[in-house]
């Protein structure tokens, strides 16, 4: 606030203003004390200490020159030490700190797996007629593969959606009493640490919040590809694409119904790039439900701990989103067209990603990885699973991944028909704890107490000085040049004026010329005195007061 800034400015002036006020008040009080003490009779040393101690340095210097530390001198030291201490205290009484406002904000996020059956049944793979959504899904899939390695390894995807780690990779973590396992942020440096190249869209996180936290439920596909085969390739009926293996019997048809073996819906293959053989792995698919705790700081969000889902943990992990034949067929059919080449033969970037090429769409300047045959078992499971999760999540609601989703209320509507008509997702509700930090002024009470103590001492010193001044009857002559003119036989002045104060006497004598000189200039041994002279520029022969010489002795 403006008031706070003004107060802050004033406190910065404290180290300058406080010593000035202290010197003015304490110095005058000490002069009044010396005057009062002198009226009653006092030692010259005491009076000299009182008159010389007008500043911090003067107090120290007078003690050194007197060559003796007295009780009066010690107390003067303590008094003047309060001057810099009080100045520093005034600078330090006001500080800044951070206060926190905590609020609860409503969120909505994309459901995955079987968390929302209506959403599952209306995903883009539920109908093969949704060409626009298919193109959108493929475009986003390509964008995720094209993303820089740094973005592939981040806790958020290139659009800011929150990525979910593999809970299987946390086996070494110790769960707390609630089952949460901490995510070691330092270890989350690879795309293989996350279940998908894209995250889950979350609607409702306030842009103005400094920090927020919430938990979210999600599901992902986990692969266990144990068996591997090398099959011959005759080129007459194999199709080199990522898709369901069908028993094709009709000429140039890519897919031909009817099919006889129901297990074909759980089979797909990748072209290995070899002309004479096909590399096949038999994969078991399970669906893992997890709960993730998300922390966001200044817009950057990351999952910081996970546990198996308490809400969906009772669901059979063997019942996956791939059980529905139409969705399975459409997913693999569209994924074969993900390069938008107009044919299904070129799936090499997907294969290269599984092999470990950082930028699978750019082969120039990169060392080609080993054959897909050499990809380790665990790595193959993670990378293929990540790609399948990526494509499946994008296909749920491809319009929801690139941002601009608005408020969470329209994703939590009771009328689910309106949601799907607007191409939105039927969101899962969540509550986020939102922290907003703001700067406040705080008082340092230790320094405030020191400042008050110094100020009280200064106030009492000033009051005592005023009281003593009121009791004084003598003129104020101590510590002034004019004081040396009182009853001085070497001053040619008219009689009287002894009751005048030193400053009043100085005003009257302001044009009188004086010199500290030798009043016995004609003698072999001189005498130093404060004396009157006729002319400032007079020579020794022209005046009775001579100038002091180094080659002459003086009494």
PDB file of N, CA and C in Angstrom, residues 338-371:
ATOM      1  N   UNK A 338      -1.766 -42.533 -38.591  1.00  0.00           N
ATOM      2  CA  UNK A 338      -1.346 -41.398 -37.763  1.00  0.00           C
ATOM      3  C   UNK A 338      -0.346 -40.484 -38.453  1.00  0.00           C
ATOM      4  N   UNK A 339       0.347 -40.986 -39.514  1.00  0.00           N
ATOM      5  CA  UNK A 339       1.285 -40.131 -40.227  1.00  0.00           C
ATOM      6  C   UNK A 339       0.617 -39.303 -41.300  1.00  0.00           C
ATOM      7  N   UNK A 340      -0.674 -39.551 -41.521  1.00  0.00           N
ATOM      8  CA  UNK A 340      -1.424 -38.796 -42.523  1.00  0.00           C
ATOM      9  C   UNK A 340      -0.758 -38.883 -43.896  1.00  0.00           C
ATOM     10  N   UNK A 341      -0.307 -40.116 -44.260  1.00  0.00           N
ATOM     11  CA  UNK A 341       0.344 -40.327 -45.547  1.00  0.00           C
ATOM     12  C   UNK A 341      -0.613 -40.877 -46.601  1.00  0.00           C
ATOM     13  N   UNK A 342      -1.834 -41.202 -46.192  1.00  0.00           N
ATOM     14  CA  UNK A 342      -2.784 -41.754 -47.144  1.00  0.00           C
ATOM     15  C   UNK A 342      -2.640 -43.242 -47.323  1.00  0.00           C
ATOM     16  N   UNK A 343      -1.719 -43.887 -46.624  1.00  0.00           N
ATOM     17  CA  UNK A 343      -1.591 -45.335 -46.679  1.00  0.00           C
ATOM     18  C   UNK A 343      -1.100 -45.803 -45.320  1.00  0.00           C
ATOM     19  N   UNK A 344      -1.082 -47.112 -45.170  1.00  0.00           N
ATOM     20  CA  UNK A 344      -0.791 -47.664 -43.861  1.00  0.00           C
ATOM     21  C   UNK A 344       0.593 -48.292 -43.774  1.00  0.00           C
ATOM     22  N   UNK A 345       1.442 -48.001 -44.719  1.00  0.00           N
ATOM     23  CA  UNK A 345       2.709 -48.717 -44.753  1.00  0.00           C
ATOM     24  C   UNK A 345       3.799 -48.056 -43.918  1.00  0.00           C
ATOM     25  N   UNK A 346       3.694 -46.752 -43.651  1.00  0.00           N
ATOM     26  CA  UNK A 346       4.787 -46.028 -43.014  1.00  0.00           C
ATOM     27  C   UNK A 346       4.467 -45.764 -41.553  1.00  0.00           C
ATOM     28  N   UNK A 347       4.950 -46.630 -40.704  1.00  0.00           N
ATOM     29  CA  UNK A 347       4.782 -46.425 -39.265  1.00  0.00           C
ATOM     30  C   UNK A 347       6.150 -46.346 -38.596  1.00  0.00           C
ATOM     31  N   UNK A 348       7.163 -46.039 -39.366  1.00  0.00           N
ATOM     32  CA  UNK A 348       8.513 -46.109 -38.843  1.00  0.00           C
ATOM     33  C   UNK A 348       8.757 -45.193 -37.644  1.00  0.00           C
ATOM     34  N   UNK A 349       8.260 -43.949 -37.578  1.00  0.00           N
ATOM     35  CA  UNK A 349       8.527 -43.116 -36.401  1.00  0.00           C
ATOM     36  C   UNK A 349       8.066 -43.751 -35.096  1.00  0.00           C
ATOM     37  N   UNK A 350       6.898 -44.402 -35.107  1.00  0.00           N
ATOM     38  CA  UNK A 350       6.448 -45.093 -33.899  1.00  0.00           C
ATOM     39  C   UNK A 350       7.429 -46.190 -33.518  1.00  0.00           C
ATOM     40  N   UNK A 351       7.872 -46.950 -34.521  1.00  0.00           N
ATOM     41  CA  UNK A 351       8.844 -48.009 -34.253  1.00  0.00           C
ATOM     42  C   UNK A 351      10.161 -47.428 -33.756  1.00  0.00           C
ATOM     43  N   UNK A 352      10.608 -46.331 -34.385  1.00  0.00           N
ATOM     44  CA  UNK A 352      11.872 -45.725 -33.975  1.00  0.00           C
ATOM     45  C   UNK A 352      11.800 -45.179 -32.554  1.00  0.00           C
ATOM     46  N   UNK A 353      10.636 -44.682 -32.168  1.00  0.00           N
ATOM     47  CA  UNK A 353      10.495 -44.208 -30.791  1.00  0.00           C
ATOM     48  C   UNK A 353      10.664 -45.367 -29.805  1.00  0.00           C
ATOM     49  N   UNK A 354      10.056 -46.501 -30.136  1.00  0.00           N
ATOM     50  CA  UNK A 354      10.203 -47.670 -29.258  1.00  0.00           C
ATOM     51  C   UNK A 354      11.661 -48.114 -29.207  1.00  0.00           C
ATOM     52  N   UNK A 355      12.356 -47.963 -30.337  1.00  0.00           N
ATOM     53  CA  UNK A 355      13.770 -48.346 -30.365  1.00  0.00           C
ATOM     54  C   UNK A 355      14.648 -47.362 -29.592  1.00  0.00           C
ATOM     55  N   UNK A 356      14.128 -46.145 -29.322  1.00  0.00           N
ATOM     56  CA  UNK A 356      14.878 -45.202 -28.501  1.00  0.00           C
ATOM     57  C   UNK A 356      15.396 -43.985 -29.219  1.00  0.00           C
ATOM     58  N   UNK A 357      14.944 -43.699 -30.453  1.00  0.00           N
ATOM     59  CA  UNK A 357      15.389 -42.505 -31.160  1.00  0.00           C
ATOM     60  C   UNK A 357      14.735 -41.278 -30.523  1.00  0.00           C
ATOM     61  N   UNK A 358      15.513 -40.280 -30.034  1.00  0.00           N
ATOM     62  CA  UNK A 358      14.922 -39.129 -29.343  1.00  0.00           C
ATOM     63  C   UNK A 358      13.932 -38.346 -30.196  1.00  0.00           C
ATOM     64  N   UNK A 359      14.252 -38.165 -31.482  1.00  0.00           N
ATOM     65  CA  UNK A 359      13.353 -37.458 -32.387  1.00  0.00           C
ATOM     66  C   UNK A 359      12.978 -38.416 -33.510  1.00  0.00           C
ATOM     67  N   UNK A 360      11.933 -39.212 -33.351  1.00  0.00           N
ATOM     68  CA  UNK A 360      11.644 -40.288 -34.307  1.00  0.00           C
ATOM     69  C   UNK A 360      11.244 -39.807 -35.687  1.00  0.00           C
ATOM     70  N   UNK A 361      10.894 -38.518 -35.841  1.00  0.00           N
ATOM     71  CA  UNK A 361      10.524 -38.020 -37.159  1.00  0.00           C
ATOM     72  C   UNK A 361      11.721 -37.420 -37.893  1.00  0.00           C
ATOM     73  N   UNK A 362      12.850 -37.316 -37.216  1.00  0.00           N
ATOM     74  CA  UNK A 362      14.031 -36.710 -37.826  1.00  0.00           C
ATOM     75  C   UNK A 362      15.160 -37.728 -37.767  1.00  0.00           C
ATOM     76  N   UNK A 363      15.442 -38.353 -38.881  1.00  0.00           N
ATOM     77  CA  UNK A 363      16.514 -39.350 -38.908  1.00  0.00           C
ATOM     78  C   UNK A 363      17.850 -38.724 -39.273  1.00  0.00           C
ATOM     79  N   UNK A 364      17.832 -37.552 -39.965  1.00  0.00           N
ATOM     80  CA  UNK A 364      19.074 -36.922 -40.385  1.00  0.00           C
ATOM     81  C   UNK A 364      19.821 -36.389 -39.159  1.00  0.00           C
ATOM     82  N   UNK A 365      21.102 -36.703 -39.066  1.00  0.00           N
ATOM     83  CA  UNK A 365      21.923 -36.203 -37.972  1.00  0.00           C
ATOM     84  C   UNK A 365      21.803 -36.993 -36.696  1.00  0.00           C
ATOM     85  N   UNK A 366      20.985 -38.029 -36.663  1.00  0.00           N
ATOM     86  CA  UNK A 366      20.843 -38.856 -35.474  1.00  0.00           C
ATOM     87  C   UNK A 366      21.382 -40.254 -35.755  1.00  0.00           C
ATOM     88  N   UNK A 367      21.994 -40.816 -34.758  1.00  0.00           N
ATOM     89  CA  UNK A 367      22.464 -42.195 -34.883  1.00  0.00           C
ATOM     90  C   UNK A 367      21.274 -43.123 -34.759  1.00  0.00           C
ATOM     91  N   UNK A 368      21.081 -43.965 -35.763  1.00  0.00           N
ATOM     92  CA  UNK A 368      19.949 -44.882 -35.716  1.00  0.00           C
ATOM     93  C   UNK A 368      20.131 -45.878 -34.583  1.00  0.00           C
ATOM     94  N   UNK A 369      19.081 -46.126 -33.831  1.00  0.00           N
ATOM     95  CA  UNK A 369      19.197 -47.035 -32.689  1.00  0.00           C
ATOM     96  C   UNK A 369      19.307 -48.479 -33.155  1.00  0.00           C
ATOM     97  N   UNK A 370      19.504 -49.335 -32.181  1.00  0.00           N
ATOM     98  CA  UNK A 370      19.556 -50.763 -32.470  1.00  0.00           C
ATOM     99  C   UNK A 370      18.211 -51.251 -32.984  1.00  0.00           C
ATOM    100  N   UNK A 371      18.216 -52.446 -33.503  1.00  0.00           N
ATOM    101  CA  UNK A 371      16.983 -53.052 -33.991  1.00  0.00           C
ATOM    102  C   UNK A 371      15.978 -53.179 -32.858  1.00  0.00           C
TER     103      UNK A 371
END
